[in-house]
Coordinates of C-alpha atoms and ligand atoms in Angstrom, one line a residue:
M13 CA 0.0 0.0 0.0
F14 CA 1.5 3.3 -0.9
R15 CA 0.9 6.4 1.4
R16 CA 0.3 9.7 0.2
K17 CA -0.6 12.7 2.5
S18 CA -1.3 15.8 0.6
I19 CA -3.5 18.8 0.6
I20 CA -5.1 19.1 -2.7
T21 CA -6.5 22.4 -3.7
I22 CA -9.0 22.5 -6.3
L23 CA -10.1 25.5 -8.2
A24 CA -13.6 24.4 -8.5
A25 CA -14.5 26.7 -11.1
S26 CA -11.9 25.3 -13.5
M27 CA -13.2 21.7 -13.5
V28 CA -13.9 20.8 -17.0
L29 CA -15.7 17.7 -18.0
S30 CA -15.7 15.5 -21.0
G31 CA -18.8 17.2 -22.2
G32 CA -17.2 20.6 -21.6
A33 CA -19.4 21.7 -18.8
V34 CA -18.1 23.7 -16.0
Y35 CA -19.5 23.3 -12.4
A36 CA -19.5 25.7 -9.6
Q37 CA -18.7 23.7 -6.6
T38 CA -18.8 25.7 -3.3
N39 CA -19.4 29.0 -2.1
G40 CA -16.4 30.9 -0.9
A41 CA -13.8 30.4 1.9
P42 CA -13.1 26.7 2.9
N43 CA -14.2 27.2 6.5
G44 CA -17.6 28.3 7.8
Q45 CA -19.3 27.5 4.6
S46 CA -23.0 26.6 4.7
A47 CA -25.5 24.9 2.6
T48 CA -26.7 27.1 -0.2
A49 CA -30.2 27.6 -1.4
F50 CA -29.4 24.8 -3.9
D51 CA -28.4 22.3 -1.4
N52 CA -31.4 23.0 0.6
K53 CA -33.7 21.9 -2.3
I54 CA -32.3 18.6 -1.7
I55 CA -31.1 18.2 1.9
K56 CA -34.0 19.8 3.6
K57 CA -36.1 17.1 2.1
I58 CA -34.1 14.1 3.0
S59 CA -35.8 12.0 5.6
A60 CA -33.6 9.6 7.7
D61 CA -36.8 7.9 8.9
N62 CA -37.7 7.0 5.4
M63 CA -34.2 5.5 4.9
Y64 CA -34.4 3.8 8.1
N65 CA -37.9 2.2 7.4
N66 CA -36.7 1.0 4.1
I67 CA -33.6 -0.8 5.8
A68 CA -36.0 -2.3 8.3
L69 CA -38.1 -3.7 5.4
L70 CA -35.0 -4.9 3.3
S71 CA -33.2 -6.4 6.2
E72 CA -36.1 -8.6 7.3
Q73 CA -34.4 -11.4 5.4
P74 CA -31.1 -12.1 3.7
R75 CA -30.9 -11.0 0.0
E76 CA -28.2 -13.4 -1.2
A77 CA -28.0 -13.2 -5.0
G78 CA -30.1 -15.7 -6.8
T79 CA -32.5 -16.4 -4.0
E80 CA -36.0 -15.5 -3.1
G81 CA -34.7 -12.8 -0.9
E82 CA -33.0 -11.0 -3.7
V83 CA -36.4 -11.3 -5.7
R84 CA -38.4 -9.8 -2.9
A85 CA -35.9 -6.9 -2.6
V86 CA -35.8 -6.3 -6.4
K87 CA -39.6 -6.1 -6.5
Y88 CA -39.8 -3.7 -3.5
I89 CA -37.2 -1.4 -5.1
E90 CA -38.8 -1.5 -8.5
G91 CA -42.3 -0.9 -7.0
Q92 CA -40.8 2.2 -5.0
F93 CA -39.3 3.6 -8.3
K94 CA -42.4 3.1 -10.3
S95 CA -44.6 4.7 -7.7
L96 CA -42.2 7.8 -8.0
G97 CA -43.0 7.8 -11.8
F98 CA -39.5 6.6 -13.0
E99 CA -38.8 4.8 -16.2
T100 CA -37.8 1.6 -14.4
K101 CA -36.1 -1.5 -15.8
V102 CA -35.2 -4.8 -14.0
L103 CA -32.2 -6.3 -15.9
P104 CA -31.8 -10.1 -15.2
F105 CA -28.3 -11.7 -15.6
P106 CA -27.2 -15.3 -15.0
I107 CA -25.1 -16.4 -12.2
Y108 CA -23.6 -19.8 -11.5
D109 CA -23.3 -22.1 -8.6
Y110 CA -21.2 -25.1 -8.6
R111 CA -22.1 -28.3 -6.5
T112 CA -19.5 -30.9 -6.3
N113 CA -21.2 -34.5 -6.5
H114 CA -18.2 -36.5 -6.1
V115 CA -14.3 -36.2 -6.7
W116 CA -12.8 -39.8 -6.9
V117 CA -9.0 -40.7 -7.6
K118 CA -8.2 -44.2 -8.1
I119 CA -4.7 -45.7 -8.4
G120 CA -4.7 -49.0 -10.3
G121 CA -8.4 -49.4 -9.6
A122 CA -8.3 -48.7 -5.8
D123 CA -9.4 -45.5 -4.2
I124 CA -6.5 -43.1 -3.2
T125 CA -5.9 -43.4 0.6
G126 CA -5.9 -40.6 3.1
T127 CA -7.4 -37.1 2.6
A128 CA -10.4 -37.1 0.3
P129 CA -9.3 -35.3 -3.0
R130 CA -10.7 -31.9 -4.2
A131 CA -11.6 -30.6 -7.5
F132 CA -10.0 -27.4 -8.6
S133 CA -12.3 -24.4 -8.4
G134 CA -13.4 -24.0 -12.2
S135 CA -12.7 -27.7 -13.0
V136 CA -15.0 -29.3 -15.4
S137 CA -16.7 -32.8 -14.8
G138 CA -15.2 -35.9 -16.5
K139 CA -13.9 -39.5 -16.2
V140 CA -10.6 -40.5 -17.5
T141 CA -8.6 -43.5 -16.9
K142 CA -5.1 -43.2 -18.2
Q143 CA -1.5 -43.5 -17.4
L144 CA 0.2 -40.9 -15.0
V145 CA 3.1 -38.9 -16.1
N146 CA 5.2 -36.7 -13.9
V147 CA 5.6 -33.4 -15.3
G148 CA 7.4 -31.7 -12.3
K149 CA 5.9 -28.2 -11.7
A150 CA 4.5 -28.2 -15.3
K151 CA 6.6 -25.4 -16.6
P152 CA 6.7 -25.6 -20.4
E153 CA 10.3 -26.9 -20.5
E154 CA 9.6 -29.8 -18.2
I155 CA 6.6 -31.3 -20.1
G156 CA 7.5 -33.7 -22.9
D157 CA 5.2 -35.3 -25.7
E158 CA 4.7 -38.3 -23.5
V159 CA 1.9 -36.6 -21.6
K160 CA -0.3 -36.5 -24.7
G161 CA -3.3 -38.5 -23.9
K162 CA -2.3 -39.1 -20.3
I163 CA -2.9 -37.7 -16.9
A164 CA -0.3 -35.2 -15.7
L165 CA 1.1 -35.4 -12.1
V166 CA 2.0 -31.8 -11.3
E167 CA 3.6 -30.3 -8.2
R168 CA 2.3 -27.1 -6.9
G169 CA 4.4 -24.0 -6.9
D170 CA 6.5 -21.3 -8.9
I171 CA 3.8 -20.6 -11.6
T172 CA -0.1 -20.2 -11.4
F173 CA -2.5 -23.0 -11.2
I174 CA -4.0 -21.8 -14.5
E175 CA -0.6 -21.7 -16.2
K176 CA 0.2 -25.3 -15.1
V177 CA -3.2 -26.6 -16.5
Q178 CA -2.8 -24.7 -19.7
N179 CA 0.7 -25.9 -20.2
V180 CA -0.2 -29.6 -19.9
L181 CA -3.3 -29.0 -21.9
N182 CA -1.1 -27.6 -24.6
R183 CA 0.8 -30.9 -24.8
G184 CA -2.4 -33.0 -25.0
A185 CA -2.9 -34.1 -21.3
V186 CA -6.4 -35.3 -20.6
G187 CA -6.4 -34.6 -16.8
V188 CA -4.4 -32.9 -14.0
L189 CA -3.5 -34.4 -10.6
M190 CA -1.7 -31.7 -8.6
Y191 CA -0.1 -32.2 -5.2
N192 CA 0.8 -29.7 -2.7
N193 CA 4.3 -28.5 -2.2
S194 CA 3.9 -28.3 1.7
S195 CA 2.1 -30.1 4.3
N196 CA -0.8 -27.8 4.2
G197 CA -3.7 -30.3 2.9
N198 CA -5.3 -30.0 -0.5
A199 CA -7.5 -27.0 -0.5
F200 CA -6.1 -25.3 -3.5
G201 CA -6.3 -25.1 -7.3
Q202 CA -7.9 -23.1 -10.0
A203 CA -8.8 -23.6 -13.5
Q204 CA -10.5 -21.3 -16.1
E205 CA -13.0 -21.2 -18.7
G206 CA -11.9 -23.3 -21.7
Q207 CA -9.6 -25.6 -19.8
N208 CA -11.8 -28.6 -20.3
I209 CA -10.0 -31.4 -18.5
P210 CA -10.6 -32.5 -14.9
A211 CA -8.2 -31.0 -12.5
V212 CA -7.8 -32.5 -9.0
A213 CA -5.9 -31.5 -5.9
I214 CA -4.2 -34.0 -3.5
T215 CA -1.9 -33.8 -0.5
Q216 CA 1.8 -33.7 -0.7
T217 CA 2.1 -37.2 1.0
Q218 CA -0.3 -38.5 -1.6
G219 CA 1.6 -36.8 -4.4
L220 CA 5.1 -37.9 -3.3
E221 CA 3.9 -41.5 -2.9
L222 CA 2.8 -41.4 -6.6
V223 CA 6.2 -39.8 -7.6
G224 CA 7.9 -42.8 -6.0
K225 CA 5.7 -45.3 -7.5
L226 CA 6.2 -44.0 -11.0
K227 CA 10.0 -44.6 -10.7
S228 CA 9.2 -48.4 -10.5
G229 CA 6.9 -48.7 -13.5
P230 CA 3.7 -47.4 -15.0
V231 CA 0.7 -46.2 -12.9
E232 CA -2.8 -46.2 -14.2
V233 CA -4.9 -43.5 -12.6
T234 CA -8.7 -42.7 -12.8
L235 CA -9.9 -39.2 -12.3
D236 CA -13.7 -39.1 -11.9
V237 CA -15.0 -35.5 -11.1
D238 CA -18.8 -34.9 -11.1
I239 CA -19.6 -31.1 -10.6
E240 CA -23.0 -29.7 -11.4
K241 CA -23.3 -26.2 -12.8
I242 CA -26.5 -24.5 -11.5
E243 CA -27.7 -21.4 -13.3
K244 CA -29.5 -18.8 -11.1
T245 CA -30.7 -15.2 -12.1
S246 CA -29.6 -12.1 -10.3
Y247 CA -30.8 -8.5 -11.2
V248 CA -29.9 -4.9 -11.7
V249 CA -32.7 -2.3 -11.0
E250 CA -32.4 0.8 -13.3
A251 CA -34.5 4.0 -12.8
K252 CA -33.9 6.9 -15.2
L253 CA -34.8 10.4 -14.4
K254 CA -34.7 12.5 -17.6
P255 CA -34.4 16.2 -17.6
N256 CA -36.7 18.5 -19.7
K257 CA -36.0 18.2 -23.2
N258 CA -35.3 21.8 -23.9
K259 CA -32.9 21.9 -20.9
D260 CA -30.8 18.9 -21.2
T261 CA -27.0 19.0 -21.0
G262 CA -27.0 15.5 -22.5
Q263 CA -25.0 14.1 -19.5
I264 CA -25.8 11.4 -17.2
V265 CA -25.0 11.0 -13.5
T266 CA -25.4 7.6 -11.7
V267 CA -26.2 6.9 -8.1
G268 CA -25.8 3.3 -7.1
A269 CA -25.8 0.8 -4.2
H270 CA -26.0 -3.0 -4.1
H271 CA -29.2 -4.8 -3.1
D272 CA -27.7 -8.2 -2.4
S273 CA -26.5 -9.3 0.9
V274 CA -24.1 -12.2 1.9
R275 CA -25.6 -15.7 2.6
G276 CA -27.7 -15.7 5.9
G277 CA -26.8 -12.1 6.5
P278 CA -29.5 -9.4 6.8
G279 CA -27.2 -6.8 5.4
A280 CA -28.9 -3.9 7.2
N281 CA -25.6 -1.8 6.7
D282 CA -24.1 -3.8 3.8
D283 CA -25.9 -2.6 1.8
A284 CA -29.5 -1.9 2.7
S285 CA -28.3 1.4 3.9
G286 CA -27.0 2.3 0.5
V287 CA -30.1 1.2 -1.2
S288 CA -32.3 3.2 1.2
A289 CA -30.2 6.3 0.3
V290 CA -30.7 5.7 -3.5
L291 CA -34.4 5.4 -2.9
E292 CA -34.6 8.5 -0.7
L293 CA -32.5 10.5 -3.3
A294 CA -34.7 9.3 -6.1
R295 CA -37.9 10.5 -4.3
I296 CA -36.4 14.0 -3.9
F297 CA -34.9 14.4 -7.3
A298 CA -38.0 13.3 -9.0
K299 CA -39.4 16.6 -7.9
A300 CA -36.3 18.7 -8.3
P301 CA -35.6 20.7 -11.5
I302 CA -32.7 19.2 -13.4
D303 CA -30.8 19.5 -16.7
T304 CA -28.9 16.3 -16.5
E305 CA -30.2 12.6 -16.6
V306 CA -29.9 11.0 -13.1
R307 CA -29.9 7.2 -13.1
F308 CA -30.5 5.5 -9.9
L309 CA -29.3 1.8 -9.8
T310 CA -29.2 -1.2 -7.5
F311 CA -26.9 -4.0 -8.2
G312 CA -27.4 -7.7 -7.4
S313 CA -24.4 -10.2 -7.0
E314 CA -22.0 -7.4 -5.8
E315 CA -21.0 -9.9 -3.0
R316 CA -20.0 -12.5 -5.6
G317 CA -17.6 -10.2 -7.1
L318 CA -19.2 -7.1 -8.5
V319 CA -21.0 -9.2 -11.0
G320 CA -24.3 -7.1 -11.2
S321 CA -22.4 -3.9 -11.9
S322 CA -20.0 -5.4 -14.2
F323 CA -22.9 -6.8 -16.1
Y324 CA -24.6 -3.4 -16.0
A325 CA -21.4 -1.7 -17.5
S326 CA -21.0 -4.4 -20.1
Q327 CA -24.5 -3.8 -21.6
L328 CA -24.3 0.0 -21.7
P329 CA -24.3 1.5 -25.2
K330 CA -21.2 3.4 -26.0
S331 CA -23.4 6.4 -26.6
D332 CA -24.4 6.3 -23.0
V333 CA -20.9 5.7 -21.6
N334 CA -19.8 8.7 -23.5
R335 CA -22.3 10.8 -21.6
M336 CA -21.7 9.5 -18.3
V337 CA -19.8 12.1 -16.1
A338 CA -19.9 10.7 -12.6
H339 CA -20.8 7.5 -10.6
F340 CA -21.7 7.8 -6.8
Q341 CA -21.6 4.5 -5.0
M342 CA -23.1 4.2 -1.5
D343 CA -22.1 0.9 0.3
M344 CA -22.4 0.9 4.3
I345 CA -23.3 4.4 5.0
G346 CA -25.4 3.7 8.2
G347 CA -23.1 1.8 10.7
R348 CA -23.7 3.2 14.1
D349 CA -20.2 2.3 15.2
A350 CA -18.4 2.4 12.1
G351 CA -15.8 5.2 11.3
A352 CA -14.4 5.0 14.9
D353 CA -13.8 8.6 16.0
N354 CA -12.6 10.0 12.7
P355 CA -14.2 13.3 11.6
A356 CA -17.6 13.2 9.6
G357 CA -18.5 9.9 11.4
G358 CA -15.8 8.2 9.4
L359 CA -17.2 9.1 6.0
I360 CA -14.6 8.7 3.3
M361 CA -14.5 8.5 -0.4
Y362 CA -12.6 5.7 -2.0
T363 CA -11.5 5.6 -5.6
I364 CA -10.0 2.9 -7.4
D365 CA -6.8 4.6 -8.5
G366 CA -6.4 6.6 -5.3
K367 CA -6.7 9.8 -7.2
K368 CA -9.3 12.5 -6.6
N369 CA -11.8 13.0 -9.4
L370 CA -15.0 15.0 -10.0
V371 CA -17.0 12.8 -7.5
T372 CA -14.5 13.3 -4.7
D373 CA -14.1 17.0 -5.6
L374 CA -17.9 17.5 -5.2
G375 CA -18.2 15.2 -2.3
A376 CA -15.5 17.2 -0.3
A377 CA -17.2 20.5 -1.0
A378 CA -20.5 19.1 -0.1
G379 CA -19.1 17.9 3.1
L380 CA -17.9 21.4 3.9
R381 CA -21.1 23.0 3.1
T382 CA -23.4 20.4 5.0
M383 CA -21.1 19.3 7.8
D384 CA -18.2 21.7 7.9
V385 CA -15.8 18.9 7.2
A386 CA -13.8 18.3 4.1
I387 CA -14.6 14.5 3.5
P388 CA -11.2 12.8 2.8
Y389 CA -10.4 10.3 0.2
G390 CA -8.6 7.1 -0.1
Q391 CA -7.8 4.1 -2.3
L392 CA -10.1 1.0 -2.3
G393 CA -12.1 -1.1 -4.7
R394 CA -14.3 -3.9 -3.1
S395 CA -17.5 -2.3 -4.5
D396 CA -19.5 -1.4 -7.6
H397 CA -17.6 1.7 -8.5
Q398 CA -14.9 -0.4 -10.0
P399 CA -16.7 -1.2 -13.3
F400 CA -17.6 2.3 -13.7
H401 CA -14.1 3.4 -13.1
E402 CA -12.9 0.9 -15.7
L403 CA -15.2 2.5 -18.3
G404 CA -13.4 5.8 -17.6
I405 CA -16.2 7.4 -15.6
P406 CA -15.0 9.5 -12.5
S407 CA -16.4 7.3 -9.6
A408 CA -16.2 6.9 -5.8
L409 CA -17.4 4.7 -3.0
F410 CA -18.9 6.5 0.0
I411 CA -18.5 4.4 3.1
H412 CA -17.7 4.9 6.9
S413 CA -14.4 3.3 7.6
P414 CA -13.1 1.3 9.6
V415 CA -16.2 -0.8 9.4
E416 CA -17.7 -2.7 12.2
P417 CA -17.0 -6.2 13.6
W418 CA -20.4 -7.3 12.3
Y419 CA -19.5 -6.7 8.5
H420 CA -20.8 -9.8 6.7
Q421 CA -22.1 -11.4 10.0
P422 CA -25.7 -12.4 10.8
T423 CA -25.5 -9.5 13.4
D424 CA -25.4 -6.8 10.6
T425 CA -28.9 -5.7 11.9
L426 CA -31.2 -2.6 12.0
D427 CA -30.4 -1.8 15.6
K428 CA -26.8 -1.0 14.5
I429 CA -28.0 1.6 12.1
S430 CA -27.6 5.3 12.9
K431 CA -30.2 7.6 11.4
E432 CA -27.6 10.5 11.8
K433 CA -24.9 8.7 9.7
L434 CA -27.6 7.9 7.0
Q435 CA -28.7 11.6 7.0
Q436 CA -25.2 12.9 6.6
A437 CA -24.2 10.6 3.8
A438 CA -27.4 11.1 1.9
E439 CA -26.9 14.9 2.1
I440 CA -23.4 14.8 0.9
V441 CA -24.1 12.6 -2.1
G442 CA -27.4 14.3 -2.7
S443 CA -26.0 17.9 -2.8
S444 CA -23.0 16.6 -4.8
V445 CA -25.2 15.1 -7.5
Y446 CA -27.3 18.1 -7.5
Q447 CA -24.3 20.3 -8.4
I448 CA -24.2 18.6 -11.6
A449 CA -27.8 18.0 -12.1
R450 CA -29.3 21.5 -11.1
P451 CA -30.3 23.4 -14.1
D452 CA -28.3 26.6 -13.6
T453 CA -24.9 24.9 -14.2
P454 CA -23.0 25.0 -16.4
A455 CA -23.7 28.7 -16.8
L456 CA -21.6 29.6 -14.0
E457 CA -21.8 33.4 -14.4
N458 CA -25.6 32.9 -13.7
A459 CA -25.1 30.8 -10.7
R460 CA -25.9 32.3 -7.2
V461 CA -22.9 30.4 -5.7
A462 CA -19.6 31.7 -6.3
P463 CA -16.8 29.3 -7.0
G464 CA -14.2 28.7 -4.4
T465 CA -11.4 26.3 -3.4
V466 CA -11.7 23.2 -1.3
D467 CA -8.9 21.3 0.4
Y468 CA -9.2 17.7 1.2
D469 CA -6.8 15.1 2.3
F470 CA -5.7 11.5 1.0
E471 CA -6.0 9.1 4.0
D472 CA -4.6 5.5 4.3
R473 CA -7.0 4.4 6.9
P474 CA -7.5 0.8 8.1
V475 CA -10.9 -0.4 6.5
D476 CA -11.4 -3.6 8.6
Ligands
BES514 N1 -19.4 -3.4 1.4 C1 -18.3 -4.1 1.1 C2 -17.0 -3.6 0.8 C3 -16.1 -3.2 2.0 C4 -16.1 -3.8 3.1 C5 -15.4 -2.0 1.8 C6 -15.3 -3.4 4.0 C7 -14.6 -1.6 2.8 C8 -14.6 -2.3 4.0 C9 -18.7 -5.2 0.0 O1 -20.1 -5.5 -0.1 C10 -17.8 -6.3 0.0 O2 -17.9 -7.1 0.8 N2 -17.0 -6.5 -1.1 C11 -16.2 -7.7 -1.2 C12 -15.4 -7.6 -2.3 C13 -16.3 -8.1 -3.7 C14 -15.4 -7.8 -4.8 C15 -16.8 -9.5 -3.5 C16 -15.1 -7.7 -0.1 O3 -14.6 -6.6 0.3 O4 -14.8 -8.7 0.3
ZN515 ZN1 -21.4 -3.9 0.3

């Protein structure tokens, strides 16, 4: 982790976006600033009670992706957007679960003794009975033509699992039996899409015994792997708020949270809190004058590796991506004890590259106006701002860090939610979004707020 501590001065008035728009950001001296009439259009209307009630509803049961719990949450969120008059879409996408039915290894017809063998994650199913060939660590120079049509015995180490599987596959092997290079069990191994041979992990003891056996003659091995691939469906909910046609900058701002939770977790803070703020801001923006499209998004399968937001990013037409100027992600913004005793209740803005951007600039300035604190920024992925960043869209994650000990636990429940934290985070994101979407920008000279400068710091704070 690199550490950078610097005070960055932004001349807000000189921020130029891809679309050429310039935004007024704050109103004068860094200290003692207060919310403007424009902020008040949004923040005066934010109701922490509304957010709290939505968290209560959403956290009644776990919302693990691909389960009934997710469907229930998606229907509720969609219903809320629809009742606000939004153009709403529920976008389904497939997710996959794998169930291992059996992994058998037979040596000369008899089951291997000792620890039960394990399939690599990503291994295909298959049954092969062939001679075993020792290929060392499966570096290209170690593998001869004799492995063609045989099962490769491989030692773990030096190069990646995927490289090893690929190297023997390139020489025509029909199976991989890999043994550990330490006495650390057999919970290892990874294969990737397209590597269509069964790959099985065994312990070091089991492997070395086979190496010995091979020295005194051929060994016939059976690999029998039965893994079931189960397709499920997860969702992204999208609600679009379009500006008036004759006052449209053509730009798009997105505001997101993830609606899924971990298995068995109510996910009150992670991330019903973010969803509740997305819904609350949607309710308020629906009645605010805007000149920029605002898209409210909730993602499924974040907890599986940002699958919903990656899907959403992948299906965006290029013409949309080119118009997208900022993504605000809210994930874990209500934790009563999160943030320890850092200022602003520990609220921080994380970017993927650790650099400030339009989103953090606006967030820091909004923090000064609404809480009299310049919200710091830091470097972290781990949420749905990542795929937006990869599309080149200025993005940040708003979160209180360090997070609480009940992160991803069944105890991430409503009673740990602070209305005050919800209110503050929603105010900061809401007024930031409104700086872009309000109709008097980019005509700075007509804006009633004067441009100013904002200082905010990089912080390398522990997150959990
Ligand atoms: N809300 C968390 C991200 C998080 C947790 C950020 C703790 C900072 C501190 C998110 O839902 C999550 O758990 N993400 C996963 C990563 C994801 C790619 C599966 C994580 O952090 O393990
Ligand atoms: Zn989360």
